[in-house]
Amino acid sequence: MYLSFVPPRRVKIGDAAAFAGTTPRAIRHYHEIGLLPEPERGGDGRRRYGHQDMIRLLWIRRMADAGIALDDIRDALTADTGSAGDDRGDGDGDGDGDGDGDGGDGIALTLERLENSLAAQEAVLHRQRTAVQRMRAEGSRMGLLADVVTDRFKNLPEGSLRQVELDTLLVTERIFGPLVAAVQASRFIALATHPALRDESDRVDAAEEALDDTVAVDDPRVPRVAAERHAFEGALDAVIEESGLARDDDALVDTWDAPGSATGDQEEDDRGSGGRRAGTMSALEAVGRMPYDFSPARLRCMELAEQLAAQDAPPA
């Protein structure tokens, strides 16, 4: 039995634009000015966008929505690439670069100039000014995530989160909304505060990445890695429970769902129903438009790990 839904490995420009909340024309413009590298092309000569292409496109859209000029976005992303590794990584969302993606003094000066400009147009540009202030306060792209997400990390030392973790939160916000991303943050808090668990996470991630297209679906490594993933997730869940992060998650959900909740109401005002950005597609539509370059062996490994988790689940 295979996964009922297999995400695409690459998508066409129309799906890429729909997922990112922009237009094919805008994406072509990003290519023309060097903001978004040209992706590979399929046999029909059309562009095909992979996971890292979409990650970069999402950051471009968030920065543009905050009012940052495209030239400044290009400079910021170029600085990030030089300090935190190539944005166009292995395409599977499991990169190993750490750091929080700080673009340095150049982006700080850019944000300062932009904030001064927005202050003169307070009533019209309130949302953009708030986004810029949050970026400056966080010192990284984390400031472009929802407040309810970034607040989860306020007690962590600077640099505790890896760029790939911010990428994951960005995608989760886009598909499921900020509440789900805020709950997901517990995973990254646990990893950031438990070095041994972080090392084991890296080891299991590397084992999964090794299940590439050269590995057959029935290779004995596939069930072995699935068992390792299952064991790791159990250990991670135990740490989240013992550290009190699970209680924090429950309290956050209760607060969000409470009538008249300031947190939930504010995020819904900013992003639309369910916490997703206003005017976006459903979660199912979004999942179908976000590519992940998973081999058949890796997809089978994910399925086996899910089966192991289902076997351990308490009866309803």
Tab-separated table of C-alpha atoms in Angstrom:
chain	number	residue	atom	x	y	z
A	1	MET	CA	0.000	0.000	0.000
A	2	TYR	CA	1.311	3.413	-0.923
A	3	LEU	CA	0.519	6.904	0.264
A	4	SER	CA	-2.894	8.010	-0.933
A	5	PHE	CA	-1.438	11.329	-2.036
A	6	VAL	CA	1.989	11.718	-3.621
A	7	PRO	CA	3.232	15.326	-3.771
A	8	PRO	CA	4.677	16.490	-7.084
A	9	ARG	CA	8.452	16.607	-7.409
A	10	ARG	CA	8.285	19.707	-9.614
A	11	VAL	CA	5.441	21.996	-10.680
A	12	LYS	CA	4.735	24.315	-13.596
A	13	ILE	CA	4.796	28.082	-13.319
A	14	GLY	CA	0.997	28.349	-12.956
A	15	ASP	CA	0.926	26.094	-9.904
A	16	ALA	CA	4.016	27.787	-8.476
A	17	ALA	CA	2.345	31.194	-8.840
A	18	ALA	CA	-0.931	29.968	-7.323
A	19	PHE	CA	0.818	28.450	-4.309
A	20	ALA	CA	2.906	31.553	-3.631
A	21	GLY	CA	-0.021	33.932	-4.121
A	22	THR	CA	1.415	35.731	-7.137
A	23	THR	CA	1.186	35.536	-10.942
A	24	PRO	CA	3.242	33.798	-13.645
A	25	ARG	CA	4.049	37.248	-15.048
A	26	ALA	CA	5.523	38.310	-11.702
A	27	ILE	CA	7.615	35.148	-11.503
A	28	ARG	CA	8.973	35.744	-15.007
A	29	HIS	CA	9.889	39.276	-13.919
A	30	TYR	CA	11.743	37.856	-10.892
A	31	HIS	CA	13.744	35.706	-13.315
A	32	GLU	CA	14.491	38.686	-15.563
A	33	ILE	CA	15.930	40.821	-12.753
A	34	GLY	CA	17.905	37.967	-11.189
A	35	LEU	CA	15.764	37.764	-8.069
A	36	LEU	CA	14.698	34.156	-8.687
A	37	PRO	CA	17.153	31.819	-10.456
A	38	GLU	CA	15.895	30.112	-13.586
A	39	PRO	CA	14.726	26.569	-12.747
A	40	GLU	CA	15.197	23.456	-14.802
A	41	ARG	CA	12.961	23.001	-17.823
A	42	GLY	CA	10.974	19.910	-18.731
A	43	GLY	CA	10.992	18.052	-22.020
A	44	ASP	CA	8.400	20.506	-23.337
A	45	GLY	CA	10.759	23.439	-22.692
A	46	ARG	CA	8.646	24.851	-19.862
A	47	ARG	CA	9.991	25.806	-16.457
A	48	ARG	CA	9.672	23.271	-13.647
A	49	TYR	CA	9.901	24.512	-10.063
A	50	GLY	CA	11.224	22.397	-7.215
A	51	HIS	CA	11.049	22.680	-3.425
A	52	GLN	CA	13.890	25.181	-2.956
A	53	ASP	CA	12.581	27.334	-5.819
A	54	MET	CA	9.271	27.561	-3.953
A	55	ILE	CA	10.951	28.356	-0.638
A	56	ARG	CA	12.791	31.280	-2.210
A	57	LEU	CA	9.617	32.433	-3.980
A	58	LEU	CA	7.678	32.403	-0.698
A	59	TRP	CA	10.343	34.543	1.007
A	60	ILE	CA	10.291	36.958	-1.922
A	61	ARG	CA	6.514	37.314	-1.616
A	62	ARG	CA	6.664	37.841	2.161
A	63	MET	CA	9.321	40.531	1.809
A	64	ALA	CA	7.464	42.210	-1.061
A	65	ASP	CA	4.257	42.167	1.004
A	66	ALA	CA	6.185	43.942	3.756
A	67	GLY	CA	6.934	46.738	1.284
A	68	ILE	CA	10.587	45.916	0.633
A	69	ALA	CA	11.726	46.869	-2.883
A	70	LEU	CA	12.669	44.009	-5.205
A	71	ASP	CA	16.256	45.259	-5.532
A	72	ASP	CA	16.588	45.253	-1.740
A	73	ILE	CA	15.070	41.759	-1.549
A	74	ARG	CA	17.655	40.525	-4.052
A	75	ASP	CA	20.469	42.061	-2.008
A	76	ALA	CA	19.110	40.547	1.209
A	77	LEU	CA	18.747	37.065	-0.276
A	78	THR	CA	22.213	37.306	-1.828
A	79	ALA	CA	23.635	38.192	1.595
A	80	ASP	CA	21.765	35.259	3.140
A	81	THR	CA	23.168	32.909	0.505
A	82	GLY	CA	26.679	34.033	1.282
A	83	SER	CA	26.286	33.558	5.046
A	84	ALA	CA	23.962	30.565	5.352
A	85	GLY	CA	24.540	28.469	2.238
A	86	ASP	CA	22.940	28.138	-1.163
A	87	ASP	CA	19.155	28.623	-1.097
A	88	ARG	CA	18.851	26.147	-3.972
A	89	GLY	CA	19.754	23.089	-1.901
A	90	ASP	CA	18.981	19.414	-2.346
A	91	GLY	CA	15.285	20.045	-2.923
A	92	ASP	CA	13.842	17.916	-0.137
A	93	GLY	CA	13.422	20.426	2.675
A	94	ASP	CA	15.872	18.642	4.976
A	95	GLY	CA	18.902	20.919	4.572
A	96	ASP	CA	21.571	21.036	7.194
A	97	GLY	CA	22.481	24.726	7.220
A	98	ASP	CA	22.098	26.378	10.565
A	99	GLY	CA	21.704	29.940	11.666
A	100	ASP	CA	18.706	32.204	11.426
A	101	GLY	CA	19.288	33.729	8.024
A	102	ASP	CA	20.418	37.184	9.198
A	103	GLY	CA	21.198	39.320	6.158
A	104	GLY	CA	23.621	41.641	8.022
A	105	ASP	CA	23.954	45.423	8.116
A	106	GLY	CA	22.715	45.955	4.555
A	107	ILE	CA	19.241	44.585	5.206
A	108	ALA	CA	19.100	46.360	8.581
A	109	LEU	CA	19.722	49.720	6.896
A	110	THR	CA	17.170	48.891	4.218
A	111	LEU	CA	14.548	48.054	6.834
A	112	GLU	CA	15.301	51.243	8.736
A	113	ARG	CA	14.756	53.350	5.618
A	114	LEU	CA	11.556	51.479	4.826
A	115	GLU	CA	10.171	51.932	8.337
A	116	ASN	CA	10.725	55.695	8.126
A	117	SER	CA	8.840	55.738	4.826
A	118	LEU	CA	5.939	53.725	6.200
A	119	ALA	CA	5.627	55.949	9.275
A	120	ALA	CA	4.551	58.826	7.015
A	121	GLN	CA	1.686	56.691	5.677
A	122	GLU	CA	0.597	55.112	8.970
A	123	ALA	CA	-3.081	54.597	8.243
A	124	VAL	CA	-2.636	52.987	4.803
A	125	LEU	CA	0.562	51.013	5.415
A	126	HIS	CA	0.007	49.822	8.993
A	127	ARG	CA	0.340	46.114	8.199
A	128	GLN	CA	3.553	46.616	6.204
A	129	ARG	CA	5.137	48.737	8.915
A	130	THR	CA	4.309	46.131	11.533
A	131	ALA	CA	5.940	43.400	9.436
A	132	VAL	CA	9.113	45.428	9.025
A	133	GLN	CA	9.292	46.204	12.746
A	134	ARG	CA	8.998	42.516	13.532
A	135	MET	CA	11.817	41.687	11.091
A	136	ARG	CA	14.081	44.228	12.748
A	137	ALA	CA	13.167	43.016	16.222
A	138	GLU	CA	13.879	39.376	15.359
A	139	GLY	CA	16.986	40.152	13.323
A	140	SER	CA	16.013	37.623	10.662
A	141	ARG	CA	13.224	36.471	8.376
A	142	MET	CA	11.524	35.032	11.448
A	143	GLY	CA	9.965	38.466	11.834
A	144	LEU	CA	7.881	37.779	8.732
A	145	LEU	CA	6.154	34.845	10.405
A	146	ALA	CA	3.040	35.389	12.509
A	147	ASP	CA	3.474	36.803	16.017
A	148	VAL	CA	1.918	33.694	17.538
A	149	VAL	CA	4.718	31.655	15.938
A	150	THR	CA	7.681	33.910	16.740
A	151	ASP	CA	6.512	34.331	20.350
A	152	ARG	CA	7.167	30.627	20.905
A	153	PHE	CA	10.900	31.211	20.391
A	154	LYS	CA	11.373	34.341	22.503
A	155	ASN	CA	13.278	32.474	25.251
A	156	LEU	CA	15.717	30.731	22.911
A	157	PRO	CA	19.236	32.120	22.415
A	158	GLU	CA	19.866	33.922	19.146
A	159	GLY	CA	20.826	31.550	16.357
A	160	SER	CA	19.130	28.509	17.919
A	161	LEU	CA	16.934	27.876	14.896
A	162	ARG	CA	18.187	26.640	11.551
A	163	GLN	CA	17.107	28.192	8.272
A	164	VAL	CA	15.449	24.944	7.185
A	165	GLU	CA	13.266	25.138	10.307
A	166	LEU	CA	12.163	28.668	9.425
A	167	ASP	CA	11.450	27.377	5.904
A	168	THR	CA	9.277	24.615	7.347
A	169	LEU	CA	7.318	27.053	9.530
A	170	LEU	CA	6.805	29.331	6.528
A	171	VAL	CA	5.296	26.497	4.482
A	172	THR	CA	3.153	25.319	7.402
A	173	GLU	CA	1.779	28.842	7.876
A	174	ARG	CA	1.011	29.066	4.196
A	175	ILE	CA	-0.878	25.765	4.093
A	176	PHE	CA	-2.434	25.355	7.537
A	177	GLY	CA	-2.230	28.781	9.154
A	178	PRO	CA	-0.246	30.271	12.066
A	179	LEU	CA	-1.863	28.196	14.835
A	180	VAL	CA	-0.596	24.922	13.351
A	181	ALA	CA	2.825	26.507	12.802
A	182	ALA	CA	2.881	27.714	16.411
A	183	VAL	CA	2.191	24.168	17.635
A	184	GLN	CA	4.832	22.818	15.251
A	185	ALA	CA	7.293	25.215	16.881
A	186	SER	CA	7.448	22.896	19.912
A	187	ARG	CA	9.354	20.416	17.770
A	188	PHE	CA	12.068	22.929	16.970
A	189	ILE	CA	12.235	24.226	20.540
A	190	ALA	CA	12.842	20.673	21.761
A	191	LEU	CA	15.577	20.134	19.170
A	192	ALA	CA	17.234	23.477	19.968
A	193	THR	CA	17.344	22.728	23.712
A	194	HIS	CA	18.376	19.039	23.586
A	195	PRO	CA	21.683	18.598	21.708
A	196	ALA	CA	21.572	14.781	21.795
A	197	LEU	CA	18.093	14.823	20.265
A	198	ARG	CA	19.291	17.281	17.621
A	199	ASP	CA	22.164	14.934	16.723
A	200	GLU	CA	19.784	12.001	16.387
A	201	SER	CA	17.445	14.111	14.246
A	202	ASP	CA	20.336	14.938	11.915
A	203	ARG	CA	21.300	11.281	11.711
A	204	VAL	CA	17.788	10.119	10.818
A	205	ASP	CA	17.354	12.985	8.342
A	206	ALA	CA	20.584	11.956	6.615
A	207	ALA	CA	19.454	8.326	6.474
A	208	GLU	CA	16.179	9.384	4.835
A	209	GLU	CA	17.965	11.622	2.342
A	210	ALA	CA	20.137	8.643	1.367
A	211	LEU	CA	16.971	6.886	0.132
A	212	ASP	CA	17.300	8.511	-3.256
A	213	ASP	CA	16.269	7.358	-6.724
A	214	THR	CA	19.043	4.742	-6.759
A	215	VAL	CA	17.381	2.853	-3.884
A	216	ALA	CA	14.644	0.342	-4.696
A	217	VAL	CA	11.332	0.497	-2.856
A	218	ASP	CA	11.880	-3.008	-1.455
A	219	ASP	CA	15.462	-2.306	-0.334
A	220	PRO	CA	15.955	-3.506	3.283
A	221	ARG	CA	17.192	-0.043	4.219
A	222	VAL	CA	13.703	1.382	3.703
A	223	PRO	CA	11.955	-0.396	6.639
A	224	ARG	CA	15.063	0.045	8.787
A	225	VAL	CA	15.071	3.821	8.320
A	226	ALA	CA	11.286	3.902	8.851
A	227	ALA	CA	11.784	2.178	12.220
A	228	GLU	CA	14.517	4.687	13.099
A	229	ARG	CA	12.205	7.579	12.200
A	230	HIS	CA	9.423	6.073	14.291
A	231	ALA	CA	11.730	5.620	17.285
A	232	PHE	CA	13.033	9.165	16.968
A	233	GLU	CA	9.539	10.657	16.771
A	234	GLY	CA	8.618	8.757	19.921
A	235	ALA	CA	11.651	10.148	21.725
A	236	LEU	CA	10.857	13.651	20.491
A	237	ASP	CA	7.235	13.387	21.634
A	238	ALA	CA	8.440	12.257	25.065
A	239	VAL	CA	10.717	15.302	25.376
A	240	ILE	CA	7.907	17.628	24.284
A	241	GLU	CA	5.632	16.071	26.907
A	242	GLU	CA	8.174	16.044	29.745
A	243	SER	CA	9.381	19.589	29.106
A	244	GLY	CA	5.881	21.065	29.330
A	245	LEU	CA	5.784	22.072	25.668
A	246	ALA	CA	2.714	19.889	25.120
A	247	ARG	CA	0.879	21.804	27.868
A	248	ASP	CA	1.902	25.049	26.182
A	249	ASP	CA	0.457	23.731	22.909
A	250	ASP	CA	-2.843	22.835	24.581
A	251	ALA	CA	-3.050	26.247	26.265
A	252	LEU	CA	-2.342	27.978	22.954
A	253	VAL	CA	-5.109	26.053	21.184
A	254	ASP	CA	-7.548	26.765	24.022
A	255	THR	CA	-6.711	30.473	23.927
A	256	TRP	CA	-7.026	30.580	20.151
A	257	ASP	CA	-10.437	28.899	20.205
A	258	ALA	CA	-11.807	30.951	23.105
A	259	PRO	CA	-14.593	33.399	22.130
A	260	GLY	CA	-13.235	36.911	21.731
A	261	SER	CA	-9.639	35.695	21.799
A	262	ALA	CA	-7.335	38.600	20.951
A	263	THR	CA	-4.738	36.244	19.481
A	264	GLY	CA	-7.090	34.340	17.219
A	265	ASP	CA	-9.109	37.396	16.218
A	266	GLN	CA	-6.008	39.412	15.319
A	267	GLU	CA	-4.450	36.653	13.230
A	268	GLU	CA	-7.780	36.027	11.483
A	269	ASP	CA	-8.147	39.727	10.719
A	270	ASP	CA	-4.650	39.775	9.209
A	271	ARG	CA	-4.752	36.442	7.374
A	272	GLY	CA	-8.357	35.458	6.797
A	273	SER	CA	-10.494	32.567	8.039
A	274	GLY	CA	-8.594	29.732	9.699
A	275	GLY	CA	-5.484	31.872	10.115
A	276	ARG	CA	-4.341	31.459	6.494
A	277	ARG	CA	-3.634	34.556	4.477
A	278	ALA	CA	-6.778	36.084	3.029
A	279	GLY	CA	-7.648	34.983	-0.499
A	280	THR	CA	-5.579	31.815	-0.386
A	281	MET	CA	-6.511	28.298	-1.497
A	282	SER	CA	-7.597	25.411	0.694
A	283	ALA	CA	-5.005	23.292	2.495
A	284	LEU	CA	-5.580	20.411	0.078
A	285	GLU	CA	-5.069	22.664	-2.939
A	286	ALA	CA	-1.921	24.129	-1.390
A	287	VAL	CA	-0.399	20.713	-0.628
A	288	GLY	CA	-0.919	19.712	-4.254
A	289	ARG	CA	1.027	22.727	-5.458
A	290	MET	CA	4.054	22.527	-3.146
A	291	PRO	CA	6.697	20.220	-4.637
A	292	TYR	CA	8.914	17.913	-2.572
A	293	ASP	CA	11.568	15.898	-4.386
A	294	PHE	CA	10.971	12.583	-2.589
A	295	SER	CA	12.045	9.349	-4.260
A	296	PRO	CA	9.673	6.341	-4.328
A	297	ALA	CA	11.856	4.673	-1.677
A	298	ARG	CA	11.577	7.677	0.600
A	299	LEU	CA	7.823	7.892	0.135
A	300	ARG	CA	7.598	4.204	1.050
A	301	CYS	CA	9.718	4.881	4.133
A	302	MET	CA	7.327	7.657	5.180
A	303	GLU	CA	4.366	5.347	4.704
A	304	LEU	CA	5.947	2.590	6.828
A	305	ALA	CA	6.754	5.083	9.594
A	306	GLU	CA	3.126	6.222	9.578
A	307	GLN	CA	1.979	2.613	9.838
A	308	LEU	CA	4.241	2.068	12.859
A	309	ALA	CA	2.829	5.190	14.490
A	310	ALA	CA	-0.732	3.992	13.840
A	311	GLN	CA	0.065	0.652	15.476
A	312	ASP	CA	1.284	2.422	18.623
A	313	ALA	CA	-1.704	4.773	18.805
A	314	PRO	CA	-4.098	4.050	21.704
A	315	PRO	CA	-7.466	2.567	20.696
A	316	ALA	CA	-10.236	5.086	20.132
